[in-house]
Amino acid sequence: MARILITSAIPYINGIKHLGNLVGSQLPADLFARYKRGRGDEVMFICATDEHGTPAELAAAKAGKPVAAYCAEMHEVQAEIAKGFRLSFDHFGRSSSQRNHKLTQAFAGKLAENGLIREVSEKMIYSIDDGRFLPDRYVEGTCPNCGYDSARGDQCDNCTKQLDPTDLINPRSTISGSTNLEERETKHLYLMQRSLKDKLEAWIDSKTDWPVLTTSIAKKWLNDGDGLQDRGITRDLHWGIPVKKGDQPWPGMEGKVFYVWFDAPIEYIAGTAEWADANGKADADWERWWRTDKGAADVTYYQFMGKDNVPFHTLSFPATILGSGEPWKMVDYLKSFNYLNYDGGQFSTSRGRGVFMDQALSILPSDYWRWWLLSHAPESSDAEFTWENFQASVNKDLADVLGNFVSRVTKFAKSKLGDVVPAGGDYGPEEAALIADLGARIRAYEACMDAIEVRKAAAELRAIWVIGNEYLQAAAPWSAIKTDPARAEAMIRLSLNLIRVYAILSRPFIPDAAQAMMEAMGSSDWTWPGDVPEALRALPPGHAFTVPENLFRKITDEERADWQLRFAGKRD
RNA sequence: GGCUGGGUAGCUCAGUUGGUUAGAGCACACGACUCAUAAUCGUGGGGUCGGGAGUUCAAAUCUCCCCCCCGCCA
């Protein structure tokens, strides 16, 4: 039994994510976790909310709440929605947890001990009225280059010139609009990534099986221009992890916190510790997933994320781990995704364009979304969501091909042969052919899933569903029952068994429908069909089954038109 | 401006190291079936593989130039 560690990029605490965010990290991670569990592997699947930083503080202020309370509340909201999408995290943690505080401080302490931290004094813009230092993009003013009056502190959107906030003429805070700003000297810690460049490069070069999208981004950051740069890992904020050297104070850094991108990936580890705490486990129980000196040497670690997260996971976080000099588990396979576009444009949080996770669940059950999103995952390039495509896929694949198969088999069986698996006849050549065909298809499906080829796996699964309809059409039990009832009974016995196998194979994609199929077959045996002939005899003659409600309903043209209009983008 | 990825049937996408008439699903047409959610199964039509030039016995696949789209960086 293999041991599989899986983490999904952790969603930012500020607001509800859209379907593009979902399909880029959490959903495919869940698919893989469910598949590996289904195969009998030992899986640890961790996700969390990313809670620190200026945007969280501002969102809390806007909501009129203390930031800690705001984050606690939003964490619950995101946790509920994750449950709604059946995301099967072993733990959904919080980057603001005490576990992460301790661990982040411990990493910083180790890095300092190893001479990889340097202190830098720099001038930053301080807003007296806001009572805070302003990150570059929160300062606006007139561009010294082109005179554009809404240039941001990091760049002028008009002439695209790269700026320093102190270059701006008549600078103002975008938070309050205040012009009561001044430059203040402040001290920050920098992680000396340049000293780790060779180690990082060697590590990345050893990952020959990673997607080009992943390695090309990493190499570009390593080698472009002046190469990998040292990175500030602290900020002048109130909300965050206080800067400490292990459990000791850090002289001169009082009142400062770690930068959100420093502590966020460490939460993968801390989240596993939170899992242990929440389940009454010992430290050894989470350490066996993360410490190669404490049992994690045989763990295979997979990360899932959108392409915008790749630099942090191929360079910054590995720099933290390598720099610590401690035997932490590093990622073995990094699966990155492109973006999902919405109906010819981008999803837009600010303009409310596209479907957000809460809205999606309010109009259709999660399986519908899971199926479409995963079968159209943006793997090789950016992908496109359209309502026409969504309607067509759901209606055809889920309702007509799979749902109708379950319906036609169970209804025929019940009305013609009774409430239990019929006993007559035995499997003949047609059944043997089906079993052989199915076996080959299942192996292809497994290969795609093992390689995390999400779209191809979905296509294989669909083909497996089609096999059932092809068989029924050719075998025609509705004819056989008139002339050779025993043959018809054997056909139906096989078909009912097929439904149970479909439940097992489909569970990673559509867990609720899979559950309904399994329950209708009166079984709870989720054993992966490694031996197909045996799996198709799992429900013996005389075994009771029921006719389930229709697994999926169809999306009407009216609904489609309505939703298209509703999500076109007006949300405040 | 630099870089990644992409531009293949009406739509969403596959096309391994260049090699027989370029594939799948949907949509469309025709046929079969009638157990089933007007579902299913079969057959078929449909593409100068973004444009141009080149290498080769042979290019969607390699080289060069150009044009678009998403994104990242500067």
mmCIF file of N, CA, C and O (backbone and C1' of nucleotides) in Angstrom, chain A residues 400-409 430-431 433-435 437-438 441 460-478 491-492 494-499 501-502 505 536, chain B residues 35-36 40-42:
data_model
loop_
_atom_site.group_PDB
_atom_site.id
_atom_site.type_symbol
_atom_site.label_atom_id
_atom_site.label_comp_id
_atom_site.label_asym_id
_atom_site.label_seq_id
_atom_site.Cartn_x
_atom_site.Cartn_y
_atom_site.Cartn_z
ATOM 1 N N ASP A 400 -28.047 11.021 -19.988
ATOM 2 C CA ASP A 400 -28.374 10.039 -21.023
ATOM 3 C C ASP A 400 -27.515 8.783 -20.963
ATOM 4 O O ASP A 400 -28.019 7.671 -21.071
ATOM 5 N N VAL A 401 -26.231 8.955 -20.843
ATOM 6 C CA VAL A 401 -25.346 7.791 -20.921
ATOM 7 C C VAL A 401 -25.304 7.020 -19.600
ATOM 8 O O VAL A 401 -25.574 5.819 -19.566
ATOM 9 N N LEU A 402 -24.988 7.693 -18.506
ATOM 10 C CA LEU A 402 -24.875 6.981 -17.230
ATOM 11 C C LEU A 402 -26.227 6.846 -16.527
ATOM 12 O O LEU A 402 -26.656 5.739 -16.179
ATOM 13 N N GLY A 403 -26.889 7.976 -16.307
ATOM 14 C CA GLY A 403 -28.141 7.957 -15.544
ATOM 15 C C GLY A 403 -29.180 7.048 -16.178
ATOM 16 O O GLY A 403 -29.806 6.230 -15.502
ATOM 17 N N ASN A 404 -29.312 7.159 -17.468
ATOM 18 C CA ASN A 404 -30.318 6.352 -18.158
ATOM 19 C C ASN A 404 -29.958 4.876 -18.152
ATOM 20 O O ASN A 404 -30.839 4.015 -18.136
ATOM 21 N N PHE A 405 -28.678 4.573 -18.152
ATOM 22 C CA PHE A 405 -28.279 3.162 -18.083
ATOM 23 C C PHE A 405 -28.761 2.539 -16.773
ATOM 24 O O PHE A 405 -29.361 1.463 -16.758
ATOM 25 N N VAL A 406 -28.506 3.235 -15.690
ATOM 26 C CA VAL A 406 -28.922 2.740 -14.381
ATOM 27 C C VAL A 406 -30.444 2.602 -14.350
ATOM 28 O O VAL A 406 -30.994 1.610 -13.862
ATOM 29 N N SER A 407 -31.098 3.585 -14.924
ATOM 30 C CA SER A 407 -32.550 3.594 -14.924
ATOM 31 C C SER A 407 -33.122 2.422 -15.732
ATOM 32 O O SER A 407 -33.994 1.691 -15.268
ATOM 33 N N ARG A 408 -32.622 2.225 -16.932
ATOM 34 C CA ARG A 408 -33.204 1.187 -17.796
ATOM 35 C C ARG A 408 -32.949 -0.199 -17.242
ATOM 36 O O ARG A 408 -33.802 -1.084 -17.333
ATOM 37 N N VAL A 409 -31.778 -0.401 -16.648
ATOM 38 C CA VAL A 409 -31.462 -1.718 -16.093
ATOM 39 C C VAL A 409 -32.334 -2.022 -14.879
ATOM 40 O O VAL A 409 -32.970 -3.082 -14.792
ATOM 41 N N GLU A 430 -21.079 -13.350 -25.078
ATOM 42 C CA GLU A 430 -21.307 -11.897 -25.116
ATOM 43 C C GLU A 430 -20.827 -11.233 -23.831
ATOM 44 O O GLU A 430 -20.250 -10.140 -23.845
ATOM 45 N N GLU A 431 -21.085 -11.922 -22.717
ATOM 46 C CA GLU A 431 -20.654 -11.382 -21.431
ATOM 47 C C GLU A 431 -19.128 -11.434 -21.328
ATOM 48 O O GLU A 431 -18.503 -10.513 -20.802
ATOM 49 N N ALA A 433 -17.044 -11.155 -23.720
ATOM 50 C CA ALA A 433 -16.517 -10.068 -24.549
ATOM 51 C C ALA A 433 -16.614 -8.744 -23.814
ATOM 52 O O ALA A 433 -15.690 -7.925 -23.827
ATOM 53 N N LEU A 434 -17.755 -8.542 -23.174
ATOM 54 C CA LEU A 434 -17.932 -7.317 -22.414
ATOM 55 C C LEU A 434 -16.890 -7.212 -21.301
ATOM 56 O O LEU A 434 -16.288 -6.158 -21.086
ATOM 57 N N ILE A 435 -16.678 -8.320 -20.610
ATOM 58 C CA ILE A 435 -15.732 -8.317 -19.490
ATOM 59 C C ILE A 435 -14.319 -8.006 -19.980
ATOM 60 O O ILE A 435 -13.593 -7.219 -19.361
ATOM 61 N N ASP A 437 -13.513 -6.334 -22.711
ATOM 62 C CA ASP A 437 -13.537 -4.939 -23.139
ATOM 63 C C ASP A 437 -13.431 -4.009 -21.930
ATOM 64 O O ASP A 437 -12.625 -3.072 -21.883
ATOM 65 N N LEU A 438 -14.235 -4.302 -20.925
ATOM 66 C CA LEU A 438 -14.260 -3.493 -19.715
ATOM 67 C C LEU A 438 -12.897 -3.515 -19.021
ATOM 68 O O LEU A 438 -12.390 -2.482 -18.578
ATOM 69 N N ARG A 441 -10.515 -1.251 -20.747
ATOM 70 C CA ARG A 441 -10.884 0.142 -20.497
ATOM 71 C C ARG A 441 -10.490 0.589 -19.089
ATOM 72 O O ARG A 441 -10.037 1.712 -18.879
ATOM 73 N N GLU A 460 -12.107 8.338 -20.676
ATOM 74 C CA GLU A 460 -12.088 6.887 -20.477
ATOM 75 C C GLU A 460 -13.277 6.429 -19.646
ATOM 76 O O GLU A 460 -13.897 5.400 -19.920
ATOM 77 N N LEU A 461 -13.562 7.186 -18.601
ATOM 78 C CA LEU A 461 -14.682 6.824 -17.736
ATOM 79 C C LEU A 461 -15.995 6.846 -18.526
ATOM 80 O O LEU A 461 -16.826 5.951 -18.422
ATOM 81 N N ARG A 462 -16.130 7.879 -19.339
ATOM 82 C CA ARG A 462 -17.336 7.976 -20.162
ATOM 83 C C ARG A 462 -17.443 6.771 -21.102
ATOM 84 O O ARG A 462 -18.520 6.206 -21.288
ATOM 85 N N ALA A 463 -16.319 6.379 -21.680
ATOM 86 C CA ALA A 463 -16.315 5.225 -22.580
ATOM 87 C C ALA A 463 -16.724 3.961 -21.831
ATOM 88 O O ALA A 463 -17.396 3.080 -22.385
ATOM 89 N N ILE A 464 -16.342 3.882 -20.574
ATOM 90 C CA ILE A 464 -16.726 2.734 -19.748
ATOM 91 C C ILE A 464 -18.238 2.713 -19.531
ATOM 92 O O ILE A 464 -18.869 1.662 -19.555
ATOM 93 N N TRP A 465 -18.807 3.895 -19.359
ATOM 94 C CA TRP A 465 -20.270 3.961 -19.220
ATOM 95 C C TRP A 465 -20.948 3.515 -20.514
ATOM 96 O O TRP A 465 -21.964 2.820 -20.496
ATOM 97 N N VAL A 466 -20.386 3.927 -21.635
ATOM 98 C CA VAL A 466 -20.995 3.608 -22.938
ATOM 99 C C VAL A 466 -21.027 2.095 -23.173
ATOM 100 O O VAL A 466 -21.977 1.566 -23.753
ATOM 101 N N ILE A 467 -19.997 1.418 -22.684
ATOM 102 C CA ILE A 467 -19.941 -0.036 -22.861
ATOM 103 C C ILE A 467 -21.218 -0.712 -22.373
ATOM 104 O O ILE A 467 -21.717 -1.655 -22.997
ATOM 105 N N GLY A 468 -21.758 -0.237 -21.297
ATOM 106 C CA GLY A 468 -22.976 -0.824 -20.735
ATOM 107 C C GLY A 468 -24.138 -0.713 -21.707
ATOM 108 O O GLY A 468 -24.877 -1.683 -21.930
ATOM 109 N N ASN A 469 -24.287 0.467 -22.290
ATOM 110 C CA ASN A 469 -25.379 0.663 -23.239
ATOM 111 C C ASN A 469 -25.183 -0.181 -24.502
ATOM 112 O O ASN A 469 -26.128 -0.734 -25.042
ATOM 113 N N GLU A 470 -23.931 -0.261 -24.948
ATOM 114 C CA GLU A 470 -23.653 -1.070 -26.136
ATOM 115 C C GLU A 470 -24.029 -2.535 -25.882
ATOM 116 O O GLU A 470 -24.661 -3.174 -26.721
ATOM 117 N N TYR A 471 -23.638 -2.998 -24.720
ATOM 118 C CA TYR A 471 -23.929 -4.391 -24.371
ATOM 119 C C TYR A 471 -25.429 -4.645 -24.346
ATOM 120 O O TYR A 471 -25.925 -5.609 -24.931
ATOM 121 N N LEU A 472 -26.148 -3.773 -23.654
ATOM 122 C CA LEU A 472 -27.595 -3.959 -23.539
ATOM 123 C C LEU A 472 -28.253 -3.968 -24.909
ATOM 124 O O LEU A 472 -29.122 -4.783 -25.199
ATOM 125 N N GLN A 473 -27.813 -3.031 -25.747
ATOM 126 C CA GLN A 473 -28.413 -2.908 -27.069
ATOM 127 C C GLN A 473 -28.212 -4.200 -27.877
ATOM 128 O O GLN A 473 -29.118 -4.669 -28.558
ATOM 129 N N ALA A 474 -27.000 -4.738 -27.773
ATOM 130 C CA ALA A 474 -26.689 -5.960 -28.526
ATOM 131 C C ALA A 474 -27.367 -7.181 -27.903
ATOM 132 O O ALA A 474 -27.906 -8.036 -28.612
ATOM 133 N N ALA A 475 -27.338 -7.263 -26.586
ATOM 134 C CA ALA A 475 -27.888 -8.442 -25.910
ATOM 135 C C ALA A 475 -29.416 -8.442 -25.932
ATOM 136 O O ALA A 475 -30.046 -9.491 -26.044
ATOM 137 N N ALA A 476 -30.014 -7.265 -25.822
ATOM 138 C CA ALA A 476 -31.474 -7.102 -25.877
ATOM 139 C C ALA A 476 -32.243 -8.043 -24.958
ATOM 140 O O ALA A 476 -33.003 -8.902 -25.413
ATOM 141 N N PRO A 477 -32.071 -7.883 -23.668
ATOM 142 C CA PRO A 477 -32.793 -8.752 -22.721
ATOM 143 C C PRO A 477 -34.315 -8.659 -22.868
ATOM 144 O O PRO A 477 -35.013 -9.610 -22.538
ATOM 145 N N TRP A 478 -34.808 -7.529 -23.379
ATOM 146 C CA TRP A 478 -36.257 -7.379 -23.562
ATOM 147 C C TRP A 478 -36.793 -8.320 -24.635
ATOM 148 O O TRP A 478 -37.965 -8.646 -24.622
ATOM 149 N N MET A 491 -28.212 -11.766 -18.285
ATOM 150 C CA MET A 491 -27.880 -10.424 -18.789
ATOM 151 C C MET A 491 -28.133 -9.360 -17.728
ATOM 152 O O MET A 491 -27.326 -8.438 -17.542
ATOM 153 N N ILE A 492 -29.255 -9.492 -17.068
ATOM 154 C CA ILE A 492 -29.600 -8.491 -16.057
ATOM 155 C C ILE A 492 -28.704 -8.632 -14.830
ATOM 156 O O ILE A 492 -28.305 -7.640 -14.216
ATOM 157 N N LEU A 494 -25.641 -9.481 -14.862
ATOM 158 C CA LEU A 494 -24.404 -8.803 -15.252
ATOM 159 C C LEU A 494 -24.578 -7.278 -15.203
ATOM 160 O O LEU A 494 -23.724 -6.559 -14.687
ATOM 161 N N SER A 495 -25.699 -6.806 -15.715
ATOM 162 C CA SER A 495 -25.921 -5.356 -15.788
ATOM 163 C C SER A 495 -26.011 -4.726 -14.398
ATOM 164 O O SER A 495 -25.500 -3.622 -14.171
ATOM 165 N N LEU A 496 -26.669 -5.423 -13.484
ATOM 166 C CA LEU A 496 -26.761 -4.899 -12.113
ATOM 167 C C LEU A 496 -25.365 -4.849 -11.485
ATOM 168 O O LEU A 496 -25.009 -3.887 -10.800
ATOM 169 N N ASN A 497 -24.581 -5.874 -11.757
ATOM 170 C CA ASN A 497 -23.211 -5.879 -11.244
ATOM 171 C C ASN A 497 -22.385 -4.745 -11.862
ATOM 172 O O ASN A 497 -21.517 -4.164 -11.212
ATOM 173 N N LEU A 498 -22.695 -4.478 -13.118
ATOM 174 C CA LEU A 498 -21.995 -3.390 -13.802
ATOM 175 C C LEU A 498 -22.260 -2.040 -13.110
ATOM 176 O O LEU A 498 -21.367 -1.201 -13.001
ATOM 177 N N ILE A 499 -23.475 -1.863 -12.638
ATOM 178 C CA ILE A 499 -23.816 -0.614 -11.956
ATOM 179 C C ILE A 499 -22.943 -0.433 -10.705
ATOM 180 O O ILE A 499 -22.441 0.660 -10.437
ATOM 181 N N VAL A 501 -19.955 -1.678 -10.223
ATOM 182 C CA VAL A 501 -18.596 -1.367 -10.691
ATOM 183 C C VAL A 501 -18.516 0.092 -11.156
ATOM 184 O O VAL A 501 -17.534 0.786 -10.885
ATOM 185 N N TYR A 502 -19.561 0.562 -11.819
ATOM 186 C CA TYR A 502 -19.593 1.968 -12.239
ATOM 187 C C TYR A 502 -19.536 2.900 -11.027
ATOM 188 O O TYR A 502 -18.918 3.963 -11.075
ATOM 189 N N LEU A 505 -15.859 3.049 -9.940
ATOM 190 C CA LEU A 505 -14.996 3.756 -10.885
ATOM 191 C C LEU A 505 -15.335 5.241 -10.966
ATOM 192 O O LEU A 505 -14.459 6.076 -11.184
ATOM 193 N N LEU A 536 -17.700 -8.606 -11.352
ATOM 194 C CA LEU A 536 -19.010 -8.683 -11.986
ATOM 195 C C LEU A 536 -19.838 -9.868 -11.479
ATOM 196 O O LEU A 536 -20.897 -10.194 -12.012
ATOM 197 P P C B 35 -40.396 -2.483 -24.441
ATOM 198 O "O5'" C B 35 -39.615 -2.014 -23.127
ATOM 199 C "C5'" C B 35 -39.556 -2.849 -21.984
ATOM 200 C "C4'" C B 35 -38.344 -2.461 -21.188
ATOM 201 C "C3'" C B 35 -38.160 -0.969 -21.008
ATOM 202 O "O3'" C B 35 -38.959 -0.521 -19.945
ATOM 203 C "C1'" C B 35 -36.092 -1.995 -21.539
ATOM 204 P P A B 36 -39.655 0.881 -20.024
ATOM 205 O "O5'" A B 36 -38.470 1.889 -19.709
ATOM 206 C "C5'" A B 36 -37.834 1.874 -18.434
ATOM 207 C "C4'" A B 36 -36.605 2.762 -18.518
ATOM 208 C "C3'" A B 36 -36.924 4.187 -18.931
ATOM 209 O "O3'" A B 36 -37.085 4.961 -17.763
ATOM 210 C "C1'" A B 36 -35.145 3.293 -20.241
ATOM 211 P P U B 40 -28.970 8.911 -25.617
ATOM 212 O "O5'" U B 40 -28.827 7.336 -25.738
ATOM 213 C "C5'" U B 40 -28.489 6.547 -24.594
ATOM 214 C "C4'" U B 40 -28.587 5.095 -24.945
ATOM 215 C "C3'" U B 40 -27.764 4.681 -26.156
ATOM 216 O "O3'" U B 40 -26.435 4.365 -25.761
ATOM 217 C "C1'" U B 40 -29.971 3.892 -26.414
ATOM 218 P P C B 41 -25.224 4.660 -26.737
ATOM 219 O "O5'" C B 41 -25.403 3.567 -27.885
ATOM 220 C "C5'" C B 41 -25.248 2.185 -27.579
ATOM 221 C "C4'" C B 41 -25.567 1.365 -28.802
ATOM 222 C "C3'" C B 41 -24.884 1.810 -30.089
ATOM 223 O "O3'" C B 41 -23.559 1.330 -30.174
ATOM 224 C "C1'" C B 41 -27.165 1.440 -30.517
ATOM 225 P P G B 42 -22.498 2.104 -31.092
ATOM 226 O "O5'" G B 42 -22.989 1.809 -32.582
ATOM 227 C "C5'" G B 42 -22.947 0.480 -33.087
ATOM 228 C "C4'" G B 42 -23.526 0.453 -34.472
ATOM 229 C "C3'" G B 42 -22.885 1.403 -35.473
ATOM 230 O "O3'" G B 42 -21.716 0.858 -36.034
ATOM 231 C "C1'" G B 42 -25.232 1.573 -35.630
#
